[in-house]
PDB file of C-alpha atoms in Angstrom:
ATOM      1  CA  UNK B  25       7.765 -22.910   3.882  1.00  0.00           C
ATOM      2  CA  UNK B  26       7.934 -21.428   0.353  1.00  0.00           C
ATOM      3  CA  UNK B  27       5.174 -19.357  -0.888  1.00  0.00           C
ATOM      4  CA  UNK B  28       2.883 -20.494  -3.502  1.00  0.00           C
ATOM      5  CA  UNK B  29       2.483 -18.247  -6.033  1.00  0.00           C
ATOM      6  CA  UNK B  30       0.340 -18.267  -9.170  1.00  0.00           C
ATOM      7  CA  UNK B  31       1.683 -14.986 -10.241  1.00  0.00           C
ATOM      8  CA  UNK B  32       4.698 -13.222  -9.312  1.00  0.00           C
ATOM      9  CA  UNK B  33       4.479 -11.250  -5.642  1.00  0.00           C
ATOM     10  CA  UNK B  34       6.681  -7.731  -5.112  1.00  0.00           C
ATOM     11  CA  UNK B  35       7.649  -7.024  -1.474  1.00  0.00           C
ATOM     12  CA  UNK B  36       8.271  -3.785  -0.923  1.00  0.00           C
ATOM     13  CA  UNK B  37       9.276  -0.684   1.262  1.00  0.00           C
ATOM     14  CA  UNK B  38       9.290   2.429   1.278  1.00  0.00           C
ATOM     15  CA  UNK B  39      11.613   5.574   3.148  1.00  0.00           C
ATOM     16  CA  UNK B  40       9.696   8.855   3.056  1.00  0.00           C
ATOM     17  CA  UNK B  41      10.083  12.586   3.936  1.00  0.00           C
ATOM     18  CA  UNK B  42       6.625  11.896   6.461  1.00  0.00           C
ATOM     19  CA  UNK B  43       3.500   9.658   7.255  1.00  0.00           C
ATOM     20  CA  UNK B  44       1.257  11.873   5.184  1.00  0.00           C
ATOM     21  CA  UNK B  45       0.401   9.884   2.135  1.00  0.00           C
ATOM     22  CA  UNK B  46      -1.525  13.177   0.558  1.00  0.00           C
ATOM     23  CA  UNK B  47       1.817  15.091   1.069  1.00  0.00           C
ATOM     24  CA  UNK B  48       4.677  13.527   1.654  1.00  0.00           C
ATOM     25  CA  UNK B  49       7.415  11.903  -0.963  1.00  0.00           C
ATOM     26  CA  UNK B  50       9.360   8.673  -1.168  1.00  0.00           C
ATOM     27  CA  UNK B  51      13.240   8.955  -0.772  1.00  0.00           C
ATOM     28  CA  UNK B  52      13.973   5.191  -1.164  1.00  0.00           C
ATOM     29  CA  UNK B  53      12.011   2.268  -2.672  1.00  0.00           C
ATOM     30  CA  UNK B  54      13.174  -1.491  -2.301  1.00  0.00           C
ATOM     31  CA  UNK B  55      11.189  -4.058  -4.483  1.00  0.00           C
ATOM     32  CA  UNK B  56      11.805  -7.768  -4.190  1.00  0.00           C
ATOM     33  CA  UNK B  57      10.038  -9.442  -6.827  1.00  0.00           C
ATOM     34  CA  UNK B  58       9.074 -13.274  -6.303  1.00  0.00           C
ATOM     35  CA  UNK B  59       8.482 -15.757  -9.174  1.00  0.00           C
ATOM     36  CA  UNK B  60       5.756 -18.950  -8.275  1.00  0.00           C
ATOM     37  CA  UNK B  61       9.072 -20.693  -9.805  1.00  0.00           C
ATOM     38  CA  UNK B  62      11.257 -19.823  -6.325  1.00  0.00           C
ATOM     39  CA  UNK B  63      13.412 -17.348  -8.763  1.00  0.00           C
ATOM     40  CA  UNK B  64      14.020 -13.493  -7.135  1.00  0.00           C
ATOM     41  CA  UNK B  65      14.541 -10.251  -8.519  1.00  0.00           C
ATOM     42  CA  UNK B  66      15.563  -7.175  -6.566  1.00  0.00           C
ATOM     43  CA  UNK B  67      16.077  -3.683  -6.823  1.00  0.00           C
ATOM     44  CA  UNK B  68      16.547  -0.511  -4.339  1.00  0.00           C
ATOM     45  CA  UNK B  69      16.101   2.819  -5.506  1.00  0.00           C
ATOM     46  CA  UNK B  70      17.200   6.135  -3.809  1.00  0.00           C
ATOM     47  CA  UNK B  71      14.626   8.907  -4.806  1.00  0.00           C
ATOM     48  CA  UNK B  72      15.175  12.549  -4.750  1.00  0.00           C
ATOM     49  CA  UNK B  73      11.829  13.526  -3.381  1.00  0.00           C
ATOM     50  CA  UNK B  74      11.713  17.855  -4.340  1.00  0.00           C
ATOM     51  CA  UNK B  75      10.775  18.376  -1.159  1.00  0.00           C
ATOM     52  CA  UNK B  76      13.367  19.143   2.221  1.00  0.00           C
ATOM     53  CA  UNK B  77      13.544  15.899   4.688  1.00  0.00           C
ATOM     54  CA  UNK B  78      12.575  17.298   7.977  1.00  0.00           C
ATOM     55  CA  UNK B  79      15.661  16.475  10.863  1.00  0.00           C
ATOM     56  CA  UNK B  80      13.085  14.451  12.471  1.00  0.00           C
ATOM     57  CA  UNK B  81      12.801  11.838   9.463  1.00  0.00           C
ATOM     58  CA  UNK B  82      16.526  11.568   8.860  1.00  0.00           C
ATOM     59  CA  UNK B  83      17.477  10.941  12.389  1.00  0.00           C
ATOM     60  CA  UNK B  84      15.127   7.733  11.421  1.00  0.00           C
ATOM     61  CA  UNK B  85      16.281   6.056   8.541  1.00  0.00           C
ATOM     62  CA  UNK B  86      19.338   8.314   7.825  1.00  0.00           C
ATOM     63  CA  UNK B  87      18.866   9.274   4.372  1.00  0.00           C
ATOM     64  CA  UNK B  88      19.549  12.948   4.344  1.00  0.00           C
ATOM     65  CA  UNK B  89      18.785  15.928   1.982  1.00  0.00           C
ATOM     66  CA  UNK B  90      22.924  15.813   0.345  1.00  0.00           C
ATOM     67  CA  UNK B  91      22.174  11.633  -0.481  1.00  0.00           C
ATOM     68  CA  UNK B  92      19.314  12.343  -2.897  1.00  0.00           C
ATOM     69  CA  UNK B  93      19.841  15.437  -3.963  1.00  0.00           C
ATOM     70  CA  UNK B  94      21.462  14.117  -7.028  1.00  0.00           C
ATOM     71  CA  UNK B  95      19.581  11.274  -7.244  1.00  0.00           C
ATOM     72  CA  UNK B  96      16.280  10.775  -9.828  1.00  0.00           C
ATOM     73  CA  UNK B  97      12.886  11.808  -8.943  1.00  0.00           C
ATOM     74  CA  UNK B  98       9.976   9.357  -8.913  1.00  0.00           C
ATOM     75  CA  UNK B  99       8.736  10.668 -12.426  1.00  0.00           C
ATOM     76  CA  UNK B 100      11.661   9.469 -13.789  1.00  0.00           C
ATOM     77  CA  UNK B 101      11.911   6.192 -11.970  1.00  0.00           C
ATOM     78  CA  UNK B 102       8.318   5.421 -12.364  1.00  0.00           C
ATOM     79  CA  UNK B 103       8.028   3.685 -15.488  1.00  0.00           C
ATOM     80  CA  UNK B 104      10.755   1.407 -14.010  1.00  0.00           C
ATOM     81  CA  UNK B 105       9.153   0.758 -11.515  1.00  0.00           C
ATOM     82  CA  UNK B 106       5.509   0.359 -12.826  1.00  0.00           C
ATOM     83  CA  UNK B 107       6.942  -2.176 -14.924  1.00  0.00           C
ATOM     84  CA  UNK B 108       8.489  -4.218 -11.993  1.00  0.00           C
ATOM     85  CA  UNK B 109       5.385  -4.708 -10.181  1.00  0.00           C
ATOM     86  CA  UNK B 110       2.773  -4.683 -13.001  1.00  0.00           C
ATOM     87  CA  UNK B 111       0.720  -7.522 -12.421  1.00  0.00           C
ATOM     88  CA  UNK B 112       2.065  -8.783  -9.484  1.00  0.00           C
ATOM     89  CA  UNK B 113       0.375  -9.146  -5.983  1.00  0.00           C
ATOM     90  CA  UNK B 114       2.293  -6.840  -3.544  1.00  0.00           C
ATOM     91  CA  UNK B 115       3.392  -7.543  -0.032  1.00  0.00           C
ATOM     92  CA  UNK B 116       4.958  -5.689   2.602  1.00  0.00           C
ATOM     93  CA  UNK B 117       5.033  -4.499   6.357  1.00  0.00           C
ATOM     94  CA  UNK B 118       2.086  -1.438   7.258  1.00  0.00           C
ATOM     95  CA  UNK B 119       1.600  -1.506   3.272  1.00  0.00           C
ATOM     96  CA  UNK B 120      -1.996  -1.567   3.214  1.00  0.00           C
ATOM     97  CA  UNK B 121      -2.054   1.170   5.700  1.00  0.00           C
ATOM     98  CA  UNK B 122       0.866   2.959   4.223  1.00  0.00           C
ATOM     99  CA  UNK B 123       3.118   2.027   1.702  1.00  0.00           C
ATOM    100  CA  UNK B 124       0.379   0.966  -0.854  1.00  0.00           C
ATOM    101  CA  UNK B 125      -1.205   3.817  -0.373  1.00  0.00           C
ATOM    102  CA  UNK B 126       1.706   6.522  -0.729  1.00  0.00           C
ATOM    103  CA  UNK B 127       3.200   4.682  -3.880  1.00  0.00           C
ATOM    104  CA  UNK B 128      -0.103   5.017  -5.660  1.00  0.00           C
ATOM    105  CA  UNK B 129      -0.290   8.685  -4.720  1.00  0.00           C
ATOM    106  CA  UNK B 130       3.491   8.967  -6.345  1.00  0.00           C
ATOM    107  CA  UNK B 131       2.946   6.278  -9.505  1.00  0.00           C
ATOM    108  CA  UNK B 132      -0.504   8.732 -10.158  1.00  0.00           C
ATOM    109  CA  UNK B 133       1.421  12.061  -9.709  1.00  0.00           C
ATOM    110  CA  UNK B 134       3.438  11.114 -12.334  1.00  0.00           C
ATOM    111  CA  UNK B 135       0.531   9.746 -14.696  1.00  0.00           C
ATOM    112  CA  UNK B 136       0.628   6.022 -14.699  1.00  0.00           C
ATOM    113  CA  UNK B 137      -2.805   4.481 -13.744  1.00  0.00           C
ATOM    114  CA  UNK B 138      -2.295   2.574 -11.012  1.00  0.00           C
ATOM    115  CA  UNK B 139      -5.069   0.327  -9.242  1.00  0.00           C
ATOM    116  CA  UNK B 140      -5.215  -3.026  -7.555  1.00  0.00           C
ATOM    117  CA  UNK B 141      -8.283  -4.480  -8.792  1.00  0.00           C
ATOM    118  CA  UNK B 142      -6.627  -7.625  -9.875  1.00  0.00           C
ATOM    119  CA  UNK B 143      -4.388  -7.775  -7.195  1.00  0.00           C
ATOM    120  CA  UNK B 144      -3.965  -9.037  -4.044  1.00  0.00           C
ATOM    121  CA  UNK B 145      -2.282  -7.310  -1.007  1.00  0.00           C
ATOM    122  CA  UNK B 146      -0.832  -9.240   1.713  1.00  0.00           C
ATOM    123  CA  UNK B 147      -0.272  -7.127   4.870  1.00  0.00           C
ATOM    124  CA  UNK B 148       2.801  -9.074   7.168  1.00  0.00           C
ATOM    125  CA  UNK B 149       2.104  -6.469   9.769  1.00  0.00           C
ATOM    126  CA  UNK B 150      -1.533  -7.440  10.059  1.00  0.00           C
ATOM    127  CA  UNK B 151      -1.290 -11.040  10.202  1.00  0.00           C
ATOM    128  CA  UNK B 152       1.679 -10.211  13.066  1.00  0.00           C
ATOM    129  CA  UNK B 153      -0.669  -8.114  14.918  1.00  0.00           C
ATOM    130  CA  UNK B 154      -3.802 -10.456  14.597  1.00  0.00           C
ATOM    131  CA  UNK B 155      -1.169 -13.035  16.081  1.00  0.00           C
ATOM    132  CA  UNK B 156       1.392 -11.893  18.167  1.00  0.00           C
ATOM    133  CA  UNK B 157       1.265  -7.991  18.070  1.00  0.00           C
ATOM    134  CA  UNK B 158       5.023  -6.820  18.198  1.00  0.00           C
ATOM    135  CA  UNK B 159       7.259  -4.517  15.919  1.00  0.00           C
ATOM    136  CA  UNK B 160       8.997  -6.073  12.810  1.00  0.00           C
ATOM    137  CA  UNK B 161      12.390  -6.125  14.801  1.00  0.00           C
ATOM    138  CA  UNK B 162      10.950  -8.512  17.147  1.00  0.00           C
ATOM    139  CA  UNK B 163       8.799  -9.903  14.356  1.00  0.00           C
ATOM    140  CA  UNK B 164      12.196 -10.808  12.929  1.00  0.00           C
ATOM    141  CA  UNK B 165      13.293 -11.910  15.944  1.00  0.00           C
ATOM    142  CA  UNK B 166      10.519 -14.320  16.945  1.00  0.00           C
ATOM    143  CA  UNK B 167       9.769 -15.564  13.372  1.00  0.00           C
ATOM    144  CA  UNK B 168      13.430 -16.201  12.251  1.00  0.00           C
ATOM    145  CA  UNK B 169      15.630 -15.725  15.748  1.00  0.00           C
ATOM    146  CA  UNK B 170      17.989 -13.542  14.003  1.00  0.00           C
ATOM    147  CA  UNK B 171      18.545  -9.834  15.541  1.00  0.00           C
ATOM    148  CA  UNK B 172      17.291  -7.082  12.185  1.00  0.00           C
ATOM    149  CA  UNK B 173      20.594  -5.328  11.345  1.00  0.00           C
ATOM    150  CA  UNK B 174      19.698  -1.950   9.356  1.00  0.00           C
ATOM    151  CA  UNK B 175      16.027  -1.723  10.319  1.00  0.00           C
ATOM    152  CA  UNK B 176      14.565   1.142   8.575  1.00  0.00           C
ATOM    153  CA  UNK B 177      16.271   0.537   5.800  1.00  0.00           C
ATOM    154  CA  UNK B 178      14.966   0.000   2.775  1.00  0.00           C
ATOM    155  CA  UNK B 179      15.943  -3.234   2.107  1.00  0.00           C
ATOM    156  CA  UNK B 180      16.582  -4.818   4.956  1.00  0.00           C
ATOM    157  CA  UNK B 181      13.300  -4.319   5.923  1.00  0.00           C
ATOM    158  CA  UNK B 182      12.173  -5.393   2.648  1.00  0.00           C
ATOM    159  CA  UNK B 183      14.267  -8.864   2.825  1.00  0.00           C
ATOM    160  CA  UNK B 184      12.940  -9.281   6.744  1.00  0.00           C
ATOM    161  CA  UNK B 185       9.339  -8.987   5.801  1.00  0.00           C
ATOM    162  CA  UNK B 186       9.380 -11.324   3.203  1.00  0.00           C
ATOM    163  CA  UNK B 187      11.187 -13.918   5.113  1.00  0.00           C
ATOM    164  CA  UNK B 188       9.088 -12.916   8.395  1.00  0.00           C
ATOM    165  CA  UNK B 189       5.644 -13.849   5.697  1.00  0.00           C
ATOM    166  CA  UNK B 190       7.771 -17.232   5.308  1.00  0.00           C
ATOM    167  CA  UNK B 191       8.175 -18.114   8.601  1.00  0.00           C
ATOM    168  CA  UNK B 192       4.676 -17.404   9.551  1.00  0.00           C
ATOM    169  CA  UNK B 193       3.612 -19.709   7.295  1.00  0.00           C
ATOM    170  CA  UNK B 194       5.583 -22.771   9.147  1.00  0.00           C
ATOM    171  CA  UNK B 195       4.686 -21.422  12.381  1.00  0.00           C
ATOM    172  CA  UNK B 196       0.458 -21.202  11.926  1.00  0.00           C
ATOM    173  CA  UNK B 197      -1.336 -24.429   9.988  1.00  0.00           C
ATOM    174  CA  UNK B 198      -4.226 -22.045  10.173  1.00  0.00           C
ATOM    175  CA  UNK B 199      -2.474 -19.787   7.880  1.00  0.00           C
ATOM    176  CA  UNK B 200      -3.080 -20.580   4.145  1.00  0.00           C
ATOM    177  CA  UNK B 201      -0.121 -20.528   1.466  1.00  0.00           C
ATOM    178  CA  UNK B 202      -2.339 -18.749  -1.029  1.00  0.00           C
ATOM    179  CA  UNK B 203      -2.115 -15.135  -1.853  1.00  0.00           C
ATOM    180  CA  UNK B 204      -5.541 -14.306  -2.619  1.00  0.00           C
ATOM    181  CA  UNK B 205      -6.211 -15.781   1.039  1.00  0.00           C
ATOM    182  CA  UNK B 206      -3.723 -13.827   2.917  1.00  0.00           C
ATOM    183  CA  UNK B 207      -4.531 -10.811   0.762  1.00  0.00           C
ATOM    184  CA  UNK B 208      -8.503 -11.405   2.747  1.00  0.00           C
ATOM    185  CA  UNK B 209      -7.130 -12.396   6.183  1.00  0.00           C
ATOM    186  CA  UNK B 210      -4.403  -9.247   6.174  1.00  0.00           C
ATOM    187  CA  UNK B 211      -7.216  -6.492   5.164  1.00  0.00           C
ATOM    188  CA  UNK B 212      -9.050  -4.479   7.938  1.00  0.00           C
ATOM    189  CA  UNK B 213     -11.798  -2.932   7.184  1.00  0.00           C
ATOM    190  CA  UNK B 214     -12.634  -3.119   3.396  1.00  0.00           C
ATOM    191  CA  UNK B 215     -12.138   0.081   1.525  1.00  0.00           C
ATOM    192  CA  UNK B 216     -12.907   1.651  -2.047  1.00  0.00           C
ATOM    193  CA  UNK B 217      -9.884   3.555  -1.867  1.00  0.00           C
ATOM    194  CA  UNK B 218      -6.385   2.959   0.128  1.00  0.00           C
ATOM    195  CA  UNK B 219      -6.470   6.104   2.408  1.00  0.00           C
ATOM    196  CA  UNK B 220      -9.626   5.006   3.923  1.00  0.00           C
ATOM    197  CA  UNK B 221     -12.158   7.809   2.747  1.00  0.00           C
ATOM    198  CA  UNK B 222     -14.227   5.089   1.092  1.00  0.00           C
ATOM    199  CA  UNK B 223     -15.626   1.902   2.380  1.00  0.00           C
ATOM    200  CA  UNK B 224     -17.990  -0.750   1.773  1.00  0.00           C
ATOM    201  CA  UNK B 225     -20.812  -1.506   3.341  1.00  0.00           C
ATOM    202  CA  UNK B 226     -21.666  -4.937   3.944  1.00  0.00           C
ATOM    203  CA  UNK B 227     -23.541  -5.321   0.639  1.00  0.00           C
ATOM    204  CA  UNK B 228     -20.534  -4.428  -1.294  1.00  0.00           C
ATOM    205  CA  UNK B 229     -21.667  -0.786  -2.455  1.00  0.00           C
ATOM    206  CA  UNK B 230     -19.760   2.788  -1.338  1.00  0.00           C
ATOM    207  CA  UNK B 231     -19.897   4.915   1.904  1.00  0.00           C
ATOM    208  CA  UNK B 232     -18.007   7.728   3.154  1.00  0.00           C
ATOM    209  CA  UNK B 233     -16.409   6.466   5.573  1.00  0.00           C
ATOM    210  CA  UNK B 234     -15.503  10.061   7.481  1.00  0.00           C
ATOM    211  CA  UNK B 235     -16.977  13.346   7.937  1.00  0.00           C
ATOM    212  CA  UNK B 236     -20.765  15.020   7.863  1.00  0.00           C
ATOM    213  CA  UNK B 237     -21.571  12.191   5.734  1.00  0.00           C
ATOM    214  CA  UNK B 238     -20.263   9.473   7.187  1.00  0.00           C
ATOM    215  CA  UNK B 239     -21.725   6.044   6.753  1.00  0.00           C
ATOM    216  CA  UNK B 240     -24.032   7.478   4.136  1.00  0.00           C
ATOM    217  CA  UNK B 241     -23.792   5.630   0.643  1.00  0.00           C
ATOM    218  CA  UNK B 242     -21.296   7.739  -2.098  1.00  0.00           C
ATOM    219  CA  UNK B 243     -24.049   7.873  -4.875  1.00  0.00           C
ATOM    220  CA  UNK B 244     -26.827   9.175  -3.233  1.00  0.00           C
ATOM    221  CA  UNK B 245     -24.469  11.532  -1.535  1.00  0.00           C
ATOM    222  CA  UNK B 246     -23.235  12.595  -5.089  1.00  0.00           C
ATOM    223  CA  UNK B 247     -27.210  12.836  -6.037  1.00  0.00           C
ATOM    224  CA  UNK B 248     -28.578  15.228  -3.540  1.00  0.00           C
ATOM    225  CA  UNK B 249     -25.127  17.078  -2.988  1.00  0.00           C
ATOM    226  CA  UNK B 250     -23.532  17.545  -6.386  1.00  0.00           C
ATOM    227  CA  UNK B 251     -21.186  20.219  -4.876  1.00  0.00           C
ATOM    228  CA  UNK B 252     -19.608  17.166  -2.218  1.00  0.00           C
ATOM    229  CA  UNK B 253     -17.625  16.193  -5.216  1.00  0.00           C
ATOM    230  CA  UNK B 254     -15.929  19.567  -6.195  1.00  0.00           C
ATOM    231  CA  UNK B 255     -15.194  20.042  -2.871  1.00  0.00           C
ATOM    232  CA  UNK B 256     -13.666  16.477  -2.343  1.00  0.00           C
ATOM    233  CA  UNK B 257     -11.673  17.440  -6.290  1.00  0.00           C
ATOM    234  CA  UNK B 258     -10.320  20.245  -4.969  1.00  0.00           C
ATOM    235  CA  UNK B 259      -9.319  19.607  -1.002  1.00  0.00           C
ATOM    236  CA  UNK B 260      -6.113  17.834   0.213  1.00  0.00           C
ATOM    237  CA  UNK B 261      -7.250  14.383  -0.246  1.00  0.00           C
ATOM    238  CA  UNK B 262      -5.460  11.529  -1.915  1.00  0.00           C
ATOM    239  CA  UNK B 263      -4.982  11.145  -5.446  1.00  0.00           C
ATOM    240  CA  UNK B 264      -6.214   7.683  -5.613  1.00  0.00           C
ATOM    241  CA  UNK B 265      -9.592   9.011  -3.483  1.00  0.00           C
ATOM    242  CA  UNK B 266     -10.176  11.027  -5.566  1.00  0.00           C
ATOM    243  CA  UNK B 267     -10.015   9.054  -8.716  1.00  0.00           C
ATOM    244  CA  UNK B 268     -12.107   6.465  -7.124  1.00  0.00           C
ATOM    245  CA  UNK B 269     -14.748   8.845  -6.424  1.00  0.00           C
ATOM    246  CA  UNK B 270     -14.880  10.042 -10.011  1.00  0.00           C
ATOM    247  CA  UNK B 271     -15.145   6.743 -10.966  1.00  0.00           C
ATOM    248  CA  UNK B 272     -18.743   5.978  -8.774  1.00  0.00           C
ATOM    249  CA  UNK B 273     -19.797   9.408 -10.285  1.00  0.00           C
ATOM    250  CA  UNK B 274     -18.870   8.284 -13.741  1.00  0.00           C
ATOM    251  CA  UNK B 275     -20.764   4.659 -13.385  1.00  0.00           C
ATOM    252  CA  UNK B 276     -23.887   6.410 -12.251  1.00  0.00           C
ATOM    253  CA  UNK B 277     -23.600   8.418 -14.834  1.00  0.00           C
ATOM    254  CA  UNK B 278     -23.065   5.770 -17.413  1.00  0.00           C
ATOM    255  CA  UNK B 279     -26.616   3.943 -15.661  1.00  0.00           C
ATOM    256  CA  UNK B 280     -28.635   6.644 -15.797  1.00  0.00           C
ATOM    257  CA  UNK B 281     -27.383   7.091 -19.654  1.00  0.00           C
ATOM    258  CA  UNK B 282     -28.491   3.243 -20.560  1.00  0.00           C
TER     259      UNK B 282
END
């Protein structure tokens, strides 16, 4: 079953130096853009990430320090990138958990002003676990009966997610061929930001969703503890928390201005 599309969707993966989305740095990107007209576009990216790949990592997906040490950083690739999946809904295996998350970090460390407010995000992993609960290898294997050569690479995982979304499709009559829809059914738990710090409560508005605070709503939180927010500015939190959280302060502000 082919997808339908009323804009353009970009697959994607990501190899990093870690799991810590605060921290850590992509070494390889793989986008694979779909057009609602069936046409593809794709392009993989090896990223020199500053930063050393721990033995650990590269015993994973093999990319070590001497292959990117010449290649660009993800300032430099960023614009190219940006522009490749401007606009688009986004799709991918973990992404709403991960990659999502650690590409916004990167795309805002180098200054462009990412969000997803008029996008969708459709999580293969999530509707795999909601239905079957394996790996993608097996994902691969049950969806499309062929074995995943190259898994943790880039791009084939890339190319075996989006055909895995595909196959789903045929496979569930539950499952609706619309983005938007997928984008609901793939979420967990609704969140403000990607890392999780941030949720909604069931009428829509802002709660921490960790620490002393927990549960309690962001702007009231911002009312009787002004200092919360420095504190939050200044820790090792996401880059895309934190801009979320000056953007609550910033409406209140506006509010109590009109």
């Amino acid at each position: 079953m082919e997808l339908k599309l009323t804009k353009p969707i970009c697959f994607f993966d990501l190899e990093t130096t870690g799991t810590n989305v605060a921290k850590d740095r992509i070494v390889e990107i793989s986008i694979l853009k779909v057009f609602p007209n069936g046409n593809k576009e794709s392009k993989t990216w090896l990223v020199n990430p500053e930063m050393d790949i721990p033995a650990e990592v590269i015993a994973i997906h093999g990319i070590s320090n001497e292959k990117v040490a010449n290649e660009p950083t993800f300032k430099v690739l960023a614009p190219k990138i940006y522009e490749m999946i401007k606009g688009c809904d986004l799709g991918g295996y973990n992404s709403n958990r991960f990659d999502i998350p650690l590409l916004a970090e990167e795309l805002l460390r180098a200054d462009v002003d990412f969000d997803m407010k008029n996008q969708a995000s459709v999580d293969v992993q999530t509707i795999f676990h909601k239905m079957e609960q394996r790996t993608l290898s097996a994902a691969y294997k049950f969806y499309c009966d062929k074995d995943l050569e190259g898994a943790h690479g880039a791009e084939a995982d890339t190319n075996a997610t989006y055909e895995v979304l595909k196959s789903q499709l045929d496979k569930y009559e539950d499952l609706e061929n619309d983005m938007s829809w997928l984008s609901k059914y793939s979420e967990r738990r609704k969140f403000a930001d990607f890392a999780g710090f941030i949720a909604f409560d069931k009428k829509g508005e802002e709660v921490f969703a960790f620490g002393k605070y927990k549960g309690k709503h962001v702007s009231k939180v911002l009312d009787e503890e002004p200092g919360y927010f420095g504190w939050i500015q200044n820790a090792d939190f996401p880059l895309y928390t934190k801009k979320i959280l000056t953007g609550i302060k910033l409406r209140k502000l506006n509010t109590k201005v009109k």
